[in-house]
Coordinates of C-alpha atoms and ligand atoms in Angstrom, one line a residue:
M1 CA 69.4 10.1 26.1
R2 CA 68.7 13.0 27.8
H3 CA 66.8 12.8 31.5
V4 CA 64.7 15.8 33.0
A5 CA 62.5 16.2 35.8
I6 CA 59.8 18.6 35.8
V7 CA 58.4 19.4 39.3
G8 CA 54.5 20.3 39.5
S9 CA 52.4 18.7 36.4
G10 CA 50.1 22.2 36.4
P11 CA 50.1 23.8 32.8
A12 CA 53.7 25.2 32.8
G13 CA 54.9 21.8 33.8
Y14 CA 53.4 20.4 30.9
Y15 CA 54.1 23.1 28.4
S16 CA 57.3 22.6 29.1
A17 CA 57.4 18.9 28.8
E18 CA 55.5 19.4 25.1
A19 CA 58.2 22.0 24.2
L20 CA 61.2 19.8 25.8
Q21 CA 59.8 16.8 23.3
K22 CA 59.9 19.5 20.1
A23 CA 62.8 20.7 21.2
I24 CA 65.0 17.3 21.8
G25 CA 62.9 14.6 20.0
E26 CA 63.3 10.6 21.1
E27 CA 66.3 11.4 23.0
I28 CA 64.4 12.7 25.9
R29 CA 62.8 10.6 28.8
I30 CA 60.7 13.2 31.1
D31 CA 59.4 12.9 34.8
M32 CA 56.5 14.8 35.7
I33 CA 56.8 14.6 39.8
D34 CA 53.9 16.2 41.8
R35 CA 53.5 15.8 45.2
L36 CA 49.5 15.0 44.8
P37 CA 48.5 11.8 43.1
V38 CA 46.6 13.7 40.5
P39 CA 47.8 16.0 38.0
Y40 CA 47.2 19.2 36.3
G41 CA 47.6 21.6 39.4
L42 CA 45.8 24.9 38.8
I43 CA 43.6 23.6 36.1
R44 CA 42.3 20.7 38.7
F45 CA 42.7 22.9 41.6
G46 CA 42.5 26.8 40.6
V47 CA 40.2 26.9 37.5
A48 CA 36.5 27.5 38.5
P49 CA 34.4 24.2 38.4
D50 CA 32.0 25.9 36.3
H51 CA 34.4 26.6 34.0
Q52 CA 35.0 23.6 32.5
S53 CA 35.6 24.9 29.0
I54 CA 38.9 25.9 30.1
K55 CA 39.6 23.1 32.1
A56 CA 39.2 21.1 28.7
V57 CA 43.0 22.4 28.3
S58 CA 43.8 19.3 30.3
K59 CA 43.2 17.4 26.8
R60 CA 46.4 18.6 25.5
Y61 CA 48.5 17.9 28.3
E62 CA 46.8 14.3 27.9
K63 CA 48.2 13.7 25.1
V64 CA 52.2 14.5 26.4
A65 CA 50.9 12.7 29.4
L66 CA 50.1 9.7 27.2
S67 CA 53.6 10.1 25.0
P68 CA 56.0 7.3 25.0
G69 CA 58.8 9.2 27.3
V70 CA 57.2 10.5 29.4
R71 CA 56.2 9.6 33.4
F72 CA 53.6 10.8 35.5
V73 CA 55.3 10.3 39.4
G74 CA 52.7 11.0 41.5
N75 CA 52.6 11.4 45.4
V76 CA 56.0 12.0 45.5
S77 CA 56.9 15.8 47.3
V78 CA 60.1 17.6 46.6
G79 CA 61.7 18.7 49.6
D80 CA 60.1 15.2 51.9
D81 CA 60.4 12.2 49.9
V82 CA 63.3 13.8 47.3
S83 CA 65.8 17.2 47.3
I84 CA 66.6 19.4 45.0
G85 CA 69.9 17.6 45.3
D86 CA 68.9 14.4 45.0
L87 CA 67.0 15.7 41.7
L88 CA 70.1 17.3 40.4
G89 CA 72.1 14.3 40.5
L90 CA 69.8 12.4 39.0
Y91 CA 68.5 14.4 35.8
D92 CA 70.5 16.4 33.2
A93 CA 68.0 19.2 34.1
V94 CA 65.2 20.4 36.7
I95 CA 62.5 22.5 36.2
L96 CA 60.6 24.0 38.8
A97 CA 57.3 24.3 37.8
T98 CA 55.2 24.5 41.4
G99 CA 52.9 27.0 40.6
A100 CA 52.0 30.1 43.4
P101 CA 49.9 28.3 45.7
L102 CA 50.7 29.8 48.8
D103 CA 48.1 33.3 49.5
R104 CA 49.6 36.4 49.9
P105 CA 48.6 37.5 53.7
L106 CA 46.1 40.7 53.4
G107 CA 48.3 42.1 56.6
V108 CA 45.9 44.2 58.4
P109 CA 44.5 44.0 62.0
G110 CA 42.4 41.2 62.1
D111 CA 43.1 38.9 59.1
D112 CA 44.1 35.8 61.8
L113 CA 40.2 36.2 63.1
P114 CA 38.2 32.8 61.8
G115 CA 36.1 33.5 59.2
V116 CA 39.0 35.6 57.1
V117 CA 40.4 32.8 54.7
G118 CA 42.7 33.7 51.4
S119 CA 41.3 32.6 48.2
A120 CA 44.1 30.0 47.8
A121 CA 42.3 28.4 50.9
F122 CA 38.7 29.0 49.4
V123 CA 39.3 28.2 46.0
G124 CA 41.0 25.1 47.0
W125 CA 38.2 24.2 49.3
Y126 CA 35.3 24.4 46.5
N127 CA 37.8 22.8 44.4
G128 CA 38.5 20.0 46.3
H129 CA 42.4 20.2 46.8
P130 CA 43.2 17.9 49.9
E131 CA 44.9 20.8 52.2
F132 CA 41.6 23.0 52.2
A133 CA 38.8 20.2 52.2
G134 CA 38.6 20.8 56.1
L135 CA 38.4 24.5 55.7
A136 CA 34.3 25.0 56.4
P137 CA 34.2 29.0 55.1
P138 CA 31.6 30.3 57.4
L139 CA 28.5 30.7 55.1
D140 CA 25.8 30.6 57.1
V141 CA 26.3 34.7 57.1
D142 CA 24.3 37.5 55.6
A143 CA 27.4 39.3 53.9
A144 CA 30.7 38.6 52.8
A145 CA 33.7 40.6 51.6
V146 CA 35.5 39.5 48.7
V147 CA 38.9 41.5 48.7
G148 CA 40.5 42.3 45.2
N149 CA 39.5 43.3 41.9
G150 CA 41.3 40.6 39.8
N151 CA 39.8 37.7 38.0
V152 CA 40.5 35.5 41.2
A153 CA 38.1 37.7 43.1
L154 CA 35.4 37.8 40.5
D155 CA 35.5 33.5 40.4
V156 CA 34.9 33.8 44.6
A157 CA 32.3 36.6 44.1
R158 CA 30.6 34.6 41.0
I159 CA 30.8 30.8 43.0
L160 CA 29.0 32.7 46.2
S161 CA 26.4 34.0 44.1
K162 CA 25.3 31.1 42.1
T163 CA 22.2 28.4 42.7
P164 CA 22.7 24.8 43.0
A165 CA 21.4 24.7 39.2
E166 CA 23.6 26.9 37.9
F167 CA 26.7 24.2 39.1
V168 CA 24.8 21.4 36.7
G169 CA 27.8 20.6 34.8
S170 CA 30.5 21.6 37.1
D171 CA 32.9 19.7 39.2
I172 CA 32.7 21.5 42.2
V173 CA 33.1 18.9 44.9
A174 CA 30.2 17.9 47.2
H175 CA 30.8 19.8 50.3
A176 CA 31.1 22.7 48.7
F177 CA 28.3 22.0 46.8
E178 CA 26.0 21.5 49.6
A179 CA 27.6 24.2 51.9
L180 CA 26.7 27.1 49.0
G181 CA 23.4 25.5 48.6
N182 CA 22.7 26.0 52.0
S183 CA 24.2 29.3 52.8
R184 CA 22.3 32.5 53.7
N185 CA 24.7 34.8 52.5
R186 CA 22.6 37.8 50.4
D187 CA 25.4 40.6 50.2
I188 CA 28.8 39.9 48.3
H189 CA 31.0 43.3 48.5
V190 CA 34.0 43.4 45.9
L191 CA 36.9 45.5 47.5
G192 CA 38.6 47.1 45.3
R193 CA 41.8 49.5 46.4
R194 CA 41.5 51.6 43.2
G195 CA 39.0 52.5 40.8
P196 CA 36.8 50.8 37.5
H197 CA 40.0 52.0 35.1
Q198 CA 42.3 49.8 37.7
M199 CA 40.3 46.7 37.9
Q200 CA 41.9 43.3 36.3
M201 CA 38.9 41.4 35.8
T202 CA 38.9 40.1 32.1
P203 CA 35.5 41.3 30.0
K204 CA 34.1 37.5 29.4
E205 CA 33.7 36.3 33.1
L206 CA 32.5 39.9 34.2
G207 CA 29.5 39.8 31.6
E208 CA 29.2 36.6 33.1
L209 CA 27.6 38.4 36.4
G210 CA 24.9 40.4 34.4
H211 CA 22.9 37.1 34.0
L212 CA 23.1 34.9 37.0
E213 CA 19.7 33.5 37.9
D214 CA 19.7 35.1 41.7
A215 CA 22.4 37.6 42.0
V216 CA 22.4 41.1 40.2
P217 CA 25.8 42.9 40.3
H218 CA 25.7 46.8 41.6
V219 CA 27.8 49.7 40.8
D220 CA 27.7 53.4 42.1
L221 CA 28.6 55.4 39.0
A222 CA 30.0 58.4 41.1
D223 CA 33.0 56.1 41.4
F224 CA 33.4 56.1 37.6
P225 CA 35.7 58.6 35.7
P226 CA 33.4 60.3 32.5
A227 CA 32.2 57.9 30.0
E228 CA 34.6 59.6 27.3
A229 CA 37.6 58.1 29.7
D230 CA 37.0 55.1 28.6
A231 CA 38.0 55.6 25.1
A232 CA 41.8 55.8 26.0
L233 CA 41.1 52.2 27.6
E234 CA 43.5 49.3 26.1
P235 CA 40.0 47.3 24.3
G236 CA 39.9 44.5 27.0
L237 CA 39.6 46.8 29.9
R238 CA 37.5 49.0 27.7
K239 CA 34.9 45.6 27.6
S240 CA 35.2 45.2 31.3
V241 CA 34.1 48.7 32.3
T242 CA 31.4 49.1 29.8
H243 CA 30.0 45.5 31.4
L244 CA 30.0 47.7 34.8
R245 CA 28.5 50.8 33.5
D246 CA 25.6 48.6 32.3
F247 CA 25.1 46.5 35.2
A248 CA 24.6 50.3 36.9
S249 CA 20.9 49.7 34.9
L250 CA 20.0 46.1 35.7
A251 CA 16.8 45.9 37.7
K252 CA 17.9 44.8 41.4
D253 CA 15.4 42.1 41.4
K254 CA 17.4 39.0 42.8
R255 CA 17.5 37.4 46.3
K256 CA 21.9 38.4 46.0
T257 CA 23.4 41.6 45.2
I258 CA 27.4 41.7 44.6
Y259 CA 28.2 44.6 45.2
F260 CA 31.5 46.5 43.7
D261 CA 33.0 49.1 45.9
F262 CA 35.7 51.1 44.2
F263 CA 38.2 52.8 45.9
A264 CA 37.9 50.9 49.2
R265 CA 40.7 49.5 51.0
P266 CA 40.6 47.1 53.7
V267 CA 42.3 48.4 56.5
A268 CA 40.8 46.0 59.4
I269 CA 38.8 42.9 59.9
E270 CA 36.8 43.5 63.1
G271 CA 34.2 41.4 65.1
D272 CA 34.0 39.5 68.3
G273 CA 36.2 36.4 67.9
K274 CA 35.2 36.1 64.1
A275 CA 35.1 38.3 61.0
E276 CA 32.1 40.7 61.6
R277 CA 33.1 43.8 59.3
V278 CA 35.6 44.9 57.6
L279 CA 36.6 48.5 58.3
V280 CA 37.3 49.9 54.6
E281 CA 39.4 53.2 54.2
R282 CA 38.2 55.6 51.2
T283 CA 41.2 56.4 49.0
R284 CA 42.0 58.2 45.5
L285 CA 44.1 57.4 43.0
G286 CA 47.7 59.2 43.4
E287 CA 49.7 60.6 40.5
D288 CA 51.7 57.4 40.2
G289 CA 48.5 55.3 39.7
R290 CA 48.2 53.8 43.5
A291 CA 45.6 53.8 45.8
I292 CA 46.3 56.6 48.5
G293 CA 44.3 56.5 51.8
T294 CA 41.8 59.4 52.4
G295 CA 41.4 58.6 55.6
E296 CA 37.3 58.7 55.3
T297 CA 36.6 55.4 57.0
Y298 CA 33.1 53.1 56.8
H299 CA 32.5 49.5 57.5
V300 CA 30.9 46.5 55.6
P301 CA 29.4 43.6 56.9
A302 CA 31.1 40.4 56.4
G303 CA 30.8 37.0 58.6
L304 CA 33.3 35.7 55.8
V305 CA 36.2 37.8 54.3
V306 CA 38.2 36.1 51.2
S307 CA 41.1 38.0 49.8
C308 CA 42.4 37.3 46.7
I309 CA 45.6 39.7 46.9
G310 CA 47.9 37.4 45.0
Y311 CA 49.7 34.6 45.7
K312 CA 53.4 33.0 46.4
T313 CA 55.7 29.7 45.4
P314 CA 56.6 28.3 48.3
P315 CA 60.1 28.1 48.8
V316 CA 62.0 25.2 48.2
E317 CA 65.4 24.2 50.5
G318 CA 68.2 25.2 48.6
V319 CA 66.8 27.0 45.7
P320 CA 67.3 30.9 45.9
Y321 CA 64.2 32.9 46.7
E322 CA 63.3 36.8 46.2
E323 CA 61.0 36.6 49.4
D324 CA 59.2 40.4 48.2
Q325 CA 58.2 38.9 44.7
G326 CA 57.4 35.7 46.2
R327 CA 58.8 33.1 43.5
F328 CA 62.2 31.7 42.9
A329 CA 65.2 33.9 42.0
N330 CA 66.1 33.4 38.2
R331 CA 66.8 35.1 35.1
D332 CA 64.8 34.3 32.3
G333 CA 64.0 30.8 33.8
V334 CA 67.8 30.0 34.9
I335 CA 67.8 29.5 38.9
G336 CA 71.7 28.2 38.6
E337 CA 73.4 25.4 36.6
G338 CA 70.7 22.5 35.8
L339 CA 68.1 23.8 37.4
Y340 CA 65.2 26.0 35.9
C341 CA 61.9 27.5 36.8
V342 CA 58.7 28.4 34.8
G343 CA 55.4 29.4 34.9
W344 CA 54.0 31.4 38.1
A345 CA 57.4 29.8 40.2
R346 CA 59.3 31.9 37.4
R347 CA 57.1 35.2 37.2
G348 CA 54.8 35.5 39.8
P349 CA 51.1 35.0 40.1
T350 CA 50.2 37.0 36.7
G351 CA 48.9 35.9 33.7
T352 CA 46.5 33.1 32.0
I353 CA 47.2 29.5 31.5
G354 CA 48.2 30.4 28.2
T355 CA 50.9 32.6 29.4
N356 CA 52.7 29.6 30.5
R357 CA 53.4 28.3 27.4
P358 CA 55.9 30.7 25.8
D359 CA 57.5 30.2 29.2
G360 CA 57.8 26.4 28.7
Y361 CA 59.0 26.6 25.0
E362 CA 61.5 29.6 26.4
V363 CA 63.2 27.2 29.0
A364 CA 63.0 23.9 27.2
G365 CA 65.2 26.0 24.4
K366 CA 68.0 26.9 26.8
I367 CA 68.0 23.1 28.4
A368 CA 68.0 21.9 24.8
E369 CA 70.9 23.9 24.0
A370 CA 72.9 23.6 27.0
L371 CA 72.6 19.7 26.7
A372 CA 73.2 19.6 23.0
G373 CA 76.8 18.1 22.2
R374 CA 77.3 16.9 26.3
G375 CA 78.3 13.1 26.7
A376 CA 76.1 10.3 28.4
G377 CA 73.4 12.0 30.3
K378 CA 72.7 11.3 33.8
E379 CA 70.5 8.1 35.1
G380 CA 67.3 9.6 35.2
G381 CA 63.8 7.8 36.3
D382 CA 65.3 4.6 37.2
G383 CA 67.8 6.4 39.6
L384 CA 64.5 8.0 40.9
D385 CA 63.1 4.9 41.3
R386 CA 65.3 3.2 43.1
L387 CA 65.7 6.1 45.7
L388 CA 62.0 6.0 46.3
A389 CA 61.9 2.5 46.9
G390 CA 64.5 3.1 49.4
R391 CA 62.7 5.1 50.8
G392 CA 59.0 3.5 51.4
A393 CA 57.5 5.7 49.2
E394 CA 53.9 5.1 47.5
V395 CA 54.2 6.4 44.2
V396 CA 51.2 6.8 41.6
G397 CA 51.8 6.2 37.7
F398 CA 50.4 6.8 34.9
D399 CA 47.6 3.6 35.3
A400 CA 47.4 4.6 39.1
W401 CA 46.2 7.7 38.3
Q402 CA 44.0 6.6 35.8
R403 CA 42.1 4.4 38.4
I404 CA 41.6 7.6 40.6
E405 CA 40.3 9.2 37.1
A406 CA 38.0 6.3 36.5
A407 CA 36.7 6.4 40.2
E408 CA 35.8 9.9 40.4
A409 CA 34.0 9.5 36.8
A410 CA 31.9 7.0 38.5
R411 CA 30.9 8.8 41.5
A412 CA 29.8 11.6 40.0
R413 CA 26.7 13.3 40.3
Q414 CA 24.4 13.3 37.5
G415 CA 25.5 15.9 35.4
S416 CA 28.9 16.2 36.9
P417 CA 32.0 15.0 35.1
R418 CA 33.2 14.3 38.6
E419 CA 33.3 13.6 41.8
K420 CA 36.8 14.7 43.1
F421 CA 38.4 12.8 46.1
V422 CA 39.3 15.6 48.7
I423 CA 41.3 13.0 50.6
V424 CA 45.1 11.7 49.8
A425 CA 44.0 8.3 51.4
D426 CA 40.7 8.0 49.4
M427 CA 43.1 9.0 46.2
L428 CA 45.5 6.1 46.9
E429 CA 42.6 3.9 48.2
A430 CA 41.4 4.1 44.2
A431 CA 44.6 4.3 43.0
R432 CA 45.6 0.6 44.2
G433 CA 42.5 -0.8 42.6
Ligands
NAP501 P1 45.3 40.0 40.1 O1 45.1 40.1 38.5 O2 46.9 40.1 40.4 O3 44.6 41.2 41.3 C1 44.9 41.0 42.3 C2 43.9 41.8 43.2 O4 44.2 42.3 44.2 C3 44.6 43.6 42.3 O5 42.8 44.0 42.2 C4 45.0 44.3 43.3 O6 44.9 45.7 43.2 C5 44.3 43.5 44.8 N1 45.1 43.9 46.2 C6 46.7 43.0 46.0 N2 47.1 43.2 47.3 C7 46.0 43.9 48.3 C8 45.9 44.5 49.2 N3 46.9 44.6 50.2 N4 44.9 45.0 49.4 C9 44.0 45.5 48.7 N5 43.8 44.8 47.4 C10 45.3 44.4 47.1 O7 45.3 38.5 40.8 P2 44.3 37.0 41.0 O8 42.9 37.2 41.1 O9 44.5 36.2 41.7 O10 44.8 36.7 39.2 C11 46.1 36.1 39.3 C12 46.3 35.6 37.8 O11 45.5 34.6 37.3 C13 45.7 37.0 36.4 O12 46.6 37.0 35.9 C14 44.4 36.5 36.2 O13 43.7 37.0 35.3 C15 44.6 35.1 36.3 N6 43.2 34.2 36.6 C16 42.5 33.7 35.5 C17 41.3 33.2 35.5 C18 40.3 33.4 34.0 O14 38.9 32.9 34.3 N7 41.0 33.7 33.2 C19 40.8 33.2 36.6 C20 41.6 33.4 37.8 C21 42.8 34.2 37.5 P3 45.6 46.5 42.6 O15 45.3 46.6 41.0 O16 45.7 48.1 43.6 O17 47.8 46.0 42.7

């Protein structure tokens, strides 16, 4: 028997488990360890609550979770309850699938003012991540700024723009649903440091902005290259740029406006003890395609600033880390003897959920190869259970997690699949039954 520990139960973790089962067959036992009492990482806490069709991929992970030989070991923190050394001693291979849940700092004066939040915190807040349940972002403001031109900035701008009726069918948590419903925010400025041709927002999601109930996107066509230049773009980006151009002709007859400010780089957040405005420098594209400041500045009013500029993987003691990339130091997913990484912890925070699949399969193949023909495997889960019991850890296994799920479904608002618990103690109470 081979024993593998996967740390992190998000998409990268579950694709790796699925791949290991395919590569090694019945001779494998897998423990999915998560610091929270519930699995699915980015699916539960990152994917927007109004994008339930994307969240449906968790059905595929559930199949793996239900299969014999796979255990969920929730409420166990690697670094606190167990060390990487412990895991390497107990398992034939350890895969770090810990994602990239830390915000990259904006790094401009004033970025520590109240009212400036990173997307991990803001997205975690509306998705019910226990760490950010108490964030209370200021929504009693007229204007907000969203920094970045990727899909996370797009998610944040859309969530800020929707009416309560547009959240029907979503699993947005109650505190965010209420706060957003009571918000007097009218202007949302999306600040991109480069132009429409350099944006990373994908067309399907961008197109949604043109159909909101009470908000309308606004672009300035002066920011765009001549329309003929769109032909050279790859098809996805070309479609996104077409959506942007179409936004220009939409009637501006709604309560909220989502302003796309291109060539706009935040250089400071200003305000009297809290964020009130962003000082923005106009940029132009350099020869190398990067944004170059022009020295010309202007102010954008913003009592809330959400920076959506990328993430970092949290370092783990004893694991080599690439500070500048914000991920584990690895070669094609291999960190060292018996230690691997997948997903954003391996590559950095890029790519869709599906991008994690080939990652998981590649690393599972390497593990299968490394373990083939080796003698008896290590002790695995029995040893972990003993160690955790000795340390007084309260482990949440599959059945206990199912009790949390059932309790969340029972608490759901009408039209919502669940009302998530946002405090770990409440999850644990539900887990105990
Ligand atoms: P991203 O796509 O890499 O976008 C990051 C944005 O931040 C870029 O526009 C970047 O501009 C900008 N930026 C970086 N540093 C900045 C700075 N110092 N000042 C101003 N702007 C700065 O990352 P993301 O939006 O966090 O998304 C992460 C991944 O998740 C992506 O692959 C994304 O597609 C995926 N995702 C998908 C969905 C979906 O619905 N399909 C939803 C959410 C996330 P430059 O281009 O100039 O560097």
